[in-house]
């Protein structure tokens, strides 16, 4: 049995922990493990190497994508999908495990439809794969954002300032709402719950009137009004405000214990599935279990933030 593994799309904390666990569990079951470097790009280019027990030593604690990851737009084209499927056949791979998020699992789905046996591992800080409670890397990203906001609050307090903190999440406001709730922010600006400009100003004014020395607005990168525009509007109304874009700091953090534990559980499930010859689904957590969700369902549109989440942030501010 030969299991190939690749990491795809934006890297996510604990991708490495998954790779380590997949490799060791598979080797322990006498399967061969082939690492494909640089995602689907590497599959198309034939960048592969066998993985040993020692190769993956210490990966449980390292952020990033040890195999290398890539966004490969050519995987949207049928010609290149067919080429990638042919590569897998030439490599005599019995199963391919794809560690990645929504875009990557669409690539997996394309390969599966072309006859490859693919197993996805839900891994993205965006938490934008349907039917899972969370995805690998989310806990670390929320923790990183929360710590950064805690630090920003100290300087904001010194200067009686408003901080707009922009967090990642692509089209989802999940990271933003969770980081806002965890850090006691005043407001989350997320695409799922649009809010009027005057409401942002009113929230900030209310905070200062209530005796606060700072106000924190967490803005999702996918919020329709750009953070710079929100900043401009506050300043135009005489508010001393600053913008801090956390960006890739959320993605590069060392994985939390929760993400490493999730990684170990998903890895074991992925290898067990490969050994049993099962394929055609993404693995991820749901209500305490690691469940299998078809590629079509997992990559379908999903909303994991509700207007109620935003209401609770305000109620606790
Ligand atoms: O999908 C993960 C993610 O970090 C998104 O939250 C973000 O929009 C995007 O990747 C950034 O991509 P890149 O690293 O290619 O700039």
Short mmCIF file of C-alpha atoms and ligand atoms in Angstrom, two decimals:
data_model
loop_
_atom_site.label_atom_id
_atom_site.label_comp_id
_atom_site.label_asym_id
_atom_site.label_seq_id
_atom_site.Cartn_x
_atom_site.Cartn_y
_atom_site.Cartn_z
CA UNK A 1 0.00 0.00 0.00
CA UNK A 2 1.40 3.40 -0.97
CA UNK A 3 -0.14 6.53 0.54
CA UNK A 4 0.77 9.93 -0.91
CA UNK A 5 0.27 13.12 1.10
CA UNK A 6 0.19 16.73 0.00
CA UNK A 7 -0.48 20.09 1.66
CA UNK A 8 -2.39 22.62 -0.38
CA UNK A 9 -3.61 26.23 -0.29
CA UNK A 10 -2.84 28.64 2.51
CA UNK A 11 -0.85 26.84 5.19
CA UNK A 12 -2.59 26.24 8.52
CA UNK A 13 -1.10 25.58 11.95
CA UNK A 14 -0.93 21.83 12.74
CA UNK A 15 -0.73 20.73 9.10
CA UNK A 16 2.69 19.42 10.08
CA UNK A 17 1.29 17.59 13.09
CA UNK A 18 -1.12 15.80 10.73
CA UNK A 19 1.69 14.86 8.37
CA UNK A 20 3.78 13.48 11.22
CA UNK A 21 0.90 11.40 12.57
CA UNK A 22 -0.13 10.14 9.11
CA UNK A 23 3.43 9.10 8.34
CA UNK A 24 4.07 7.30 11.61
CA UNK A 25 0.67 5.59 11.76
CA UNK A 26 0.92 4.45 8.14
CA UNK A 27 4.51 3.22 8.48
CA UNK A 28 3.42 1.36 11.62
CA UNK A 29 0.89 -0.44 9.43
CA UNK A 30 3.51 -1.32 6.83
CA UNK A 31 2.27 1.23 4.28
CA UNK A 32 4.70 3.33 2.29
CA UNK A 33 4.31 7.12 2.57
CA UNK A 34 5.20 9.49 -0.27
CA UNK A 35 5.39 13.22 0.45
CA UNK A 36 4.39 15.45 -2.48
CA UNK A 37 6.10 18.82 -2.20
CA UNK A 38 4.45 22.19 -2.90
CA UNK A 39 0.86 20.98 -3.20
CA UNK A 40 -0.81 20.26 -6.53
CA UNK A 41 2.00 22.15 -8.25
CA UNK A 42 4.40 19.50 -6.96
CA UNK A 43 2.06 16.71 -8.02
CA UNK A 44 2.04 18.07 -11.58
CA UNK A 45 5.82 18.60 -11.51
CA UNK A 46 6.62 15.23 -9.92
CA UNK A 47 8.20 16.70 -6.77
CA UNK A 48 7.98 13.71 -4.45
CA UNK A 49 10.03 11.87 -1.85
CA UNK A 50 9.42 8.91 0.43
CA UNK A 51 8.91 9.84 4.10
CA UNK A 52 10.50 8.02 7.00
CA UNK A 53 9.84 7.97 10.74
CA UNK A 54 12.82 10.27 11.31
CA UNK A 55 11.88 12.73 8.53
CA UNK A 56 8.80 13.86 10.43
CA UNK A 57 10.47 14.10 13.84
CA UNK A 58 9.43 17.17 15.85
CA UNK A 59 6.79 18.29 13.35
CA UNK A 60 4.00 18.24 15.96
CA UNK A 61 5.10 21.61 17.29
CA UNK A 62 6.02 23.41 14.07
CA UNK A 63 3.74 25.86 12.29
CA UNK A 64 3.71 26.18 8.49
CA UNK A 65 3.67 23.50 5.82
CA UNK A 66 6.81 21.40 6.06
CA UNK A 67 6.18 19.76 2.69
CA UNK A 68 5.63 23.18 1.13
CA UNK A 69 2.21 24.36 0.02
CA UNK A 70 0.95 26.22 -3.03
CA UNK A 71 -2.12 27.62 -4.67
CA UNK A 72 -2.24 25.95 -8.08
CA UNK A 73 -4.71 27.71 -10.41
CA UNK A 74 -4.01 25.12 -13.13
CA UNK A 75 -6.00 22.60 -11.07
CA UNK A 76 -9.12 24.48 -12.19
CA UNK A 77 -8.47 23.25 -15.73
CA UNK A 78 -9.65 19.83 -16.81
CA UNK A 79 -6.45 19.20 -18.78
CA UNK A 80 -4.26 19.66 -15.71
CA UNK A 81 -6.67 17.73 -13.49
CA UNK A 82 -6.29 14.81 -15.88
CA UNK A 83 -2.51 15.24 -15.85
CA UNK A 84 -2.48 15.18 -12.03
CA UNK A 85 -4.65 12.03 -11.96
CA UNK A 86 -2.27 10.39 -14.44
CA UNK A 87 0.70 11.29 -12.21
CA UNK A 88 -0.95 9.51 -9.30
CA UNK A 89 -1.50 6.42 -11.44
CA UNK A 90 2.13 6.51 -12.61
CA UNK A 91 3.26 6.76 -8.99
CA UNK A 92 1.14 3.68 -8.25
CA UNK A 93 -0.47 5.49 -5.34
CA UNK A 94 -3.27 3.61 -3.59
CA UNK A 95 -4.58 6.71 -1.77
CA UNK A 96 -3.86 10.43 -1.85
CA UNK A 97 -4.40 12.42 1.35
CA UNK A 98 -4.91 16.14 0.73
CA UNK A 99 -4.42 18.40 3.76
CA UNK A 100 -6.12 21.68 2.91
CA UNK A 101 -9.17 23.92 2.88
CA UNK A 102 -12.07 24.62 0.58
CA UNK A 103 -10.19 25.38 -2.65
CA UNK A 104 -7.84 22.43 -2.12
CA UNK A 105 -10.67 19.98 -1.50
CA UNK A 106 -12.27 21.13 -4.76
CA UNK A 107 -9.04 19.96 -6.39
CA UNK A 108 -9.37 16.66 -4.49
CA UNK A 109 -12.93 16.31 -5.75
CA UNK A 110 -11.80 16.82 -9.34
CA UNK A 111 -9.18 14.08 -8.98
CA UNK A 112 -11.67 11.74 -7.32
CA UNK A 113 -14.06 12.20 -10.26
CA UNK A 114 -11.21 11.19 -12.55
CA UNK A 115 -10.80 7.88 -10.73
CA UNK A 116 -8.17 8.75 -8.10
CA UNK A 117 -8.75 7.63 -4.52
CA UNK A 118 -8.58 10.78 -2.45
CA UNK A 119 -9.12 11.52 1.25
CA UNK A 120 -9.28 15.15 2.41
CA UNK A 121 -8.21 16.43 5.82
CA UNK A 122 -10.10 19.65 6.68
CA UNK A 123 -7.34 22.14 7.28
CA UNK A 124 -7.75 25.91 7.01
CA UNK A 125 -7.87 28.85 9.39
CA UNK A 126 -11.01 30.06 7.57
CA UNK A 127 -13.32 27.29 8.88
CA UNK A 128 -15.13 27.42 5.55
CA UNK A 129 -15.75 23.72 4.92
CA UNK A 130 -19.40 22.83 5.42
CA UNK A 131 -20.70 20.34 8.01
CA UNK A 132 -17.64 20.50 10.27
CA UNK A 133 -17.64 22.31 13.61
CA UNK A 134 -14.14 23.53 12.97
CA UNK A 135 -11.09 22.86 10.82
CA UNK A 136 -7.45 22.35 11.60
CA UNK A 137 -5.62 25.57 12.46
CA UNK A 138 -8.68 27.56 13.55
CA UNK A 139 -7.98 27.25 17.27
CA UNK A 140 -4.40 28.44 16.79
CA UNK A 141 -5.44 31.33 14.57
CA UNK A 142 -8.09 32.48 17.06
CA UNK A 143 -5.54 32.22 19.87
CA UNK A 144 -2.95 34.22 17.91
CA UNK A 145 -5.49 36.93 17.06
CA UNK A 146 -6.75 37.08 20.65
CA UNK A 147 -3.21 37.49 22.02
CA UNK A 148 -2.49 40.25 19.52
CA UNK A 149 -5.71 42.07 20.43
CA UNK A 150 -4.87 41.76 24.15
CA UNK A 151 -1.54 43.47 23.43
CA UNK A 152 -3.18 46.18 21.34
CA UNK A 153 -5.61 46.89 24.18
CA UNK A 154 -2.74 47.97 26.46
CA UNK A 155 -1.50 50.66 24.10
CA UNK A 156 -5.07 51.61 23.17
CA UNK A 157 -5.82 52.16 26.87
CA UNK A 158 -2.73 54.34 27.34
CA UNK A 159 -3.86 56.70 24.59
CA UNK A 160 -7.65 56.45 24.90
CA UNK A 161 -7.77 55.10 21.38
CA UNK A 162 -9.92 53.01 19.13
CA UNK A 163 -8.23 50.12 17.35
CA UNK A 164 -9.64 48.44 14.30
CA UNK A 165 -8.00 45.03 14.14
CA UNK A 166 -8.34 43.29 10.80
CA UNK A 167 -8.19 39.51 10.85
CA UNK A 168 -8.13 36.92 8.07
CA UNK A 169 -10.88 34.47 7.14
CA UNK A 170 -11.35 35.12 3.43
CA UNK A 171 -15.18 35.32 2.94
CA UNK A 172 -15.96 34.11 6.45
CA UNK A 173 -16.30 36.17 9.61
CA UNK A 174 -15.73 33.14 11.84
CA UNK A 175 -12.20 34.06 12.98
CA UNK A 176 -13.26 37.66 13.56
CA UNK A 177 -16.26 36.82 15.75
CA UNK A 178 -14.39 34.24 17.80
CA UNK A 179 -11.37 36.50 18.34
CA UNK A 180 -13.68 39.41 19.20
CA UNK A 181 -15.56 37.34 21.75
CA UNK A 182 -12.39 35.91 23.30
CA UNK A 183 -10.72 39.31 23.58
CA UNK A 184 -13.76 41.22 24.86
CA UNK A 185 -13.87 43.48 21.82
CA UNK A 186 -16.68 46.01 21.40
CA UNK A 187 -17.73 45.06 17.90
CA UNK A 188 -17.10 42.55 15.12
CA UNK A 189 -17.51 43.64 11.53
CA UNK A 190 -18.26 40.51 9.53
CA UNK A 191 -19.76 39.83 6.10
CA UNK A 192 -22.50 37.65 7.63
CA UNK A 193 -23.99 40.53 9.68
CA UNK A 194 -23.79 43.88 7.88
CA UNK A 195 -23.88 46.98 10.06
CA UNK A 196 -24.43 50.67 9.29
CA UNK A 197 -21.56 53.17 9.53
CA UNK A 198 -23.40 55.24 12.14
CA UNK A 199 -23.70 52.13 14.32
CA UNK A 200 -19.91 51.72 14.42
CA UNK A 201 -19.54 55.31 15.57
CA UNK A 202 -22.35 54.95 18.13
CA UNK A 203 -20.71 51.81 19.57
CA UNK A 204 -17.39 53.58 20.00
CA UNK A 205 -18.97 56.63 21.60
CA UNK A 206 -20.97 54.42 23.96
CA UNK A 207 -17.80 52.65 25.10
CA UNK A 208 -16.05 55.90 25.99
CA UNK A 209 -19.18 57.31 27.63
CA UNK A 210 -19.32 54.18 29.78
CA UNK A 211 -15.86 55.05 31.08
CA UNK A 212 -13.74 52.79 28.86
CA UNK A 213 -10.30 54.04 27.86
CA UNK A 214 -10.32 52.10 24.60
CA UNK A 215 -12.61 50.53 22.06
CA UNK A 216 -11.72 47.52 19.93
CA UNK A 217 -13.37 46.74 16.62
CA UNK A 218 -12.43 43.43 15.06
CA UNK A 219 -12.96 43.52 11.30
CA UNK A 220 -13.02 40.44 9.09
CA UNK A 221 -11.05 40.90 5.87
CA UNK A 222 -14.22 39.90 4.01
CA UNK A 223 -16.33 42.70 5.50
CA UNK A 224 -17.74 44.69 2.56
CA UNK A 225 -16.44 48.06 3.81
CA UNK A 226 -12.62 48.06 3.80
CA UNK A 227 -11.03 48.59 7.23
CA UNK A 228 -9.23 51.68 5.93
CA UNK A 229 -12.61 53.20 5.09
CA UNK A 230 -13.97 52.40 8.59
CA UNK A 231 -10.85 54.08 10.01
CA UNK A 232 -11.32 57.12 7.80
CA UNK A 233 -14.95 57.54 8.88
CA UNK A 234 -14.06 57.35 12.58
CA UNK A 235 -11.28 59.90 12.22
CA UNK A 236 -13.52 62.22 10.25
CA UNK A 237 -15.76 62.22 13.31
CA UNK A 238 -12.93 63.26 15.61
CA UNK A 239 -12.14 59.78 16.97
CA UNK A 240 -8.47 58.94 17.61
CA UNK A 241 -8.30 55.59 15.85
CA UNK A 242 -5.62 53.27 14.48
CA UNK A 243 -5.74 50.26 12.17
CA UNK A 244 -3.75 47.08 12.74
CA UNK A 245 -3.87 44.34 10.12
CA UNK A 246 -2.83 41.02 11.70
CA UNK A 247 -2.54 39.22 8.35
CA UNK A 248 -0.32 36.16 8.15
CA UNK A 249 0.71 36.36 11.82
CA UNK A 250 -2.41 34.29 12.50
CA UNK A 251 -1.30 31.57 10.12
CA UNK A 252 2.31 31.20 11.14
CA UNK A 253 1.75 30.61 14.85
CA UNK A 254 2.89 27.49 16.70
CA UNK A 255 -0.11 25.12 16.85
CA UNK A 256 -2.10 24.97 20.09
CA UNK A 257 -2.53 21.68 21.95
CA UNK A 258 -6.16 21.54 20.74
CA UNK A 259 -5.07 21.71 17.10
CA UNK A 260 -2.35 19.10 17.64
CA UNK A 261 -4.87 16.74 19.24
CA UNK A 262 -7.28 17.26 16.37
CA UNK A 263 -4.42 16.61 13.95
CA UNK A 264 -3.60 13.29 15.58
CA UNK A 265 -7.23 12.14 15.50
CA UNK A 266 -7.77 13.14 11.87
CA UNK A 267 -4.49 11.54 10.81
CA UNK A 268 -5.40 8.18 12.34
CA UNK A 269 -8.85 8.30 10.69
CA UNK A 270 -7.28 9.20 7.34
CA UNK A 271 -4.82 6.32 7.43
CA UNK A 272 -7.48 3.86 8.65
CA UNK A 273 -9.67 4.93 5.72
CA UNK A 274 -6.77 4.53 3.28
CA UNK A 275 -5.94 1.08 4.63
CA UNK A 276 -9.59 0.06 4.27
CA UNK A 277 -9.68 1.37 0.69
CA UNK A 278 -12.25 4.07 1.56
CA UNK A 279 -12.09 7.42 -0.22
CA UNK A 280 -14.14 10.27 -1.70
CA UNK A 281 -14.62 12.44 1.40
CA UNK A 282 -13.14 15.09 3.66
CA UNK A 283 -12.46 14.25 7.31
CA UNK A 284 -13.20 16.77 10.02
CA UNK A 285 -14.68 17.20 13.50
CA UNK A 286 -18.41 17.30 14.17
CA UNK A 287 -20.02 17.02 17.61
CA UNK A 288 -17.05 15.31 19.17
CA UNK A 289 -16.40 12.81 16.37
CA UNK A 290 -14.23 12.82 13.28
CA UNK A 291 -16.75 12.45 10.45
CA UNK A 292 -16.59 11.83 6.71
CA UNK A 293 -18.30 14.40 4.47
CA UNK A 294 -18.44 13.97 0.69
CA UNK A 295 -16.30 16.41 -1.29
CA UNK A 296 -19.42 17.92 -2.86
CA UNK A 297 -21.05 18.59 0.52
CA UNK A 298 -17.87 19.77 2.29
CA UNK A 299 -17.04 22.32 -0.41
CA UNK A 300 -20.58 23.68 -0.71
CA UNK A 301 -21.28 27.20 0.61
CA UNK A 302 -21.63 27.44 4.38
CA UNK A 303 -22.29 30.11 6.99
CA UNK A 304 -20.83 29.53 10.44
CA UNK A 305 -21.46 32.98 11.90
CA UNK A 306 -24.88 34.23 12.90
CA UNK A 307 -26.18 37.69 13.68
CA UNK A 308 -26.61 36.33 17.21
CA UNK A 309 -22.85 35.88 17.58
CA UNK A 310 -22.40 39.56 16.77
CA UNK A 311 -25.16 40.51 19.23
CA UNK A 312 -23.44 38.57 22.03
CA UNK A 313 -20.12 40.33 21.41
CA UNK A 314 -21.88 43.68 21.86
CA UNK A 315 -23.81 42.50 24.89
CA UNK A 316 -20.60 41.48 26.68
CA UNK A 317 -18.50 44.47 25.66
O1 LIG B 1 -7.25 30.64 3.24
C1 LIG B 1 -6.40 31.05 4.25
C2 LIG B 1 -6.06 32.50 4.12
O2 LIG B 1 -5.17 32.85 5.14
C3 LIG B 1 -7.25 33.46 4.10
O3 LIG B 1 -7.74 33.73 5.39
C4 LIG B 1 -6.67 34.65 3.41
O4 LIG B 1 -7.67 35.41 2.77
C5 LIG B 1 -5.74 34.03 2.40
O5 LIG B 1 -5.43 32.73 2.87
C6 LIG B 1 -4.45 34.76 2.17
O6 LIG B 1 -3.78 34.10 1.15
P1 LIG B 1 -2.28 34.35 0.76
O7 LIG B 1 -1.42 33.74 1.85
O8 LIG B 1 -2.11 33.64 -0.53
O9 LIG B 1 -2.07 35.82 0.71
#
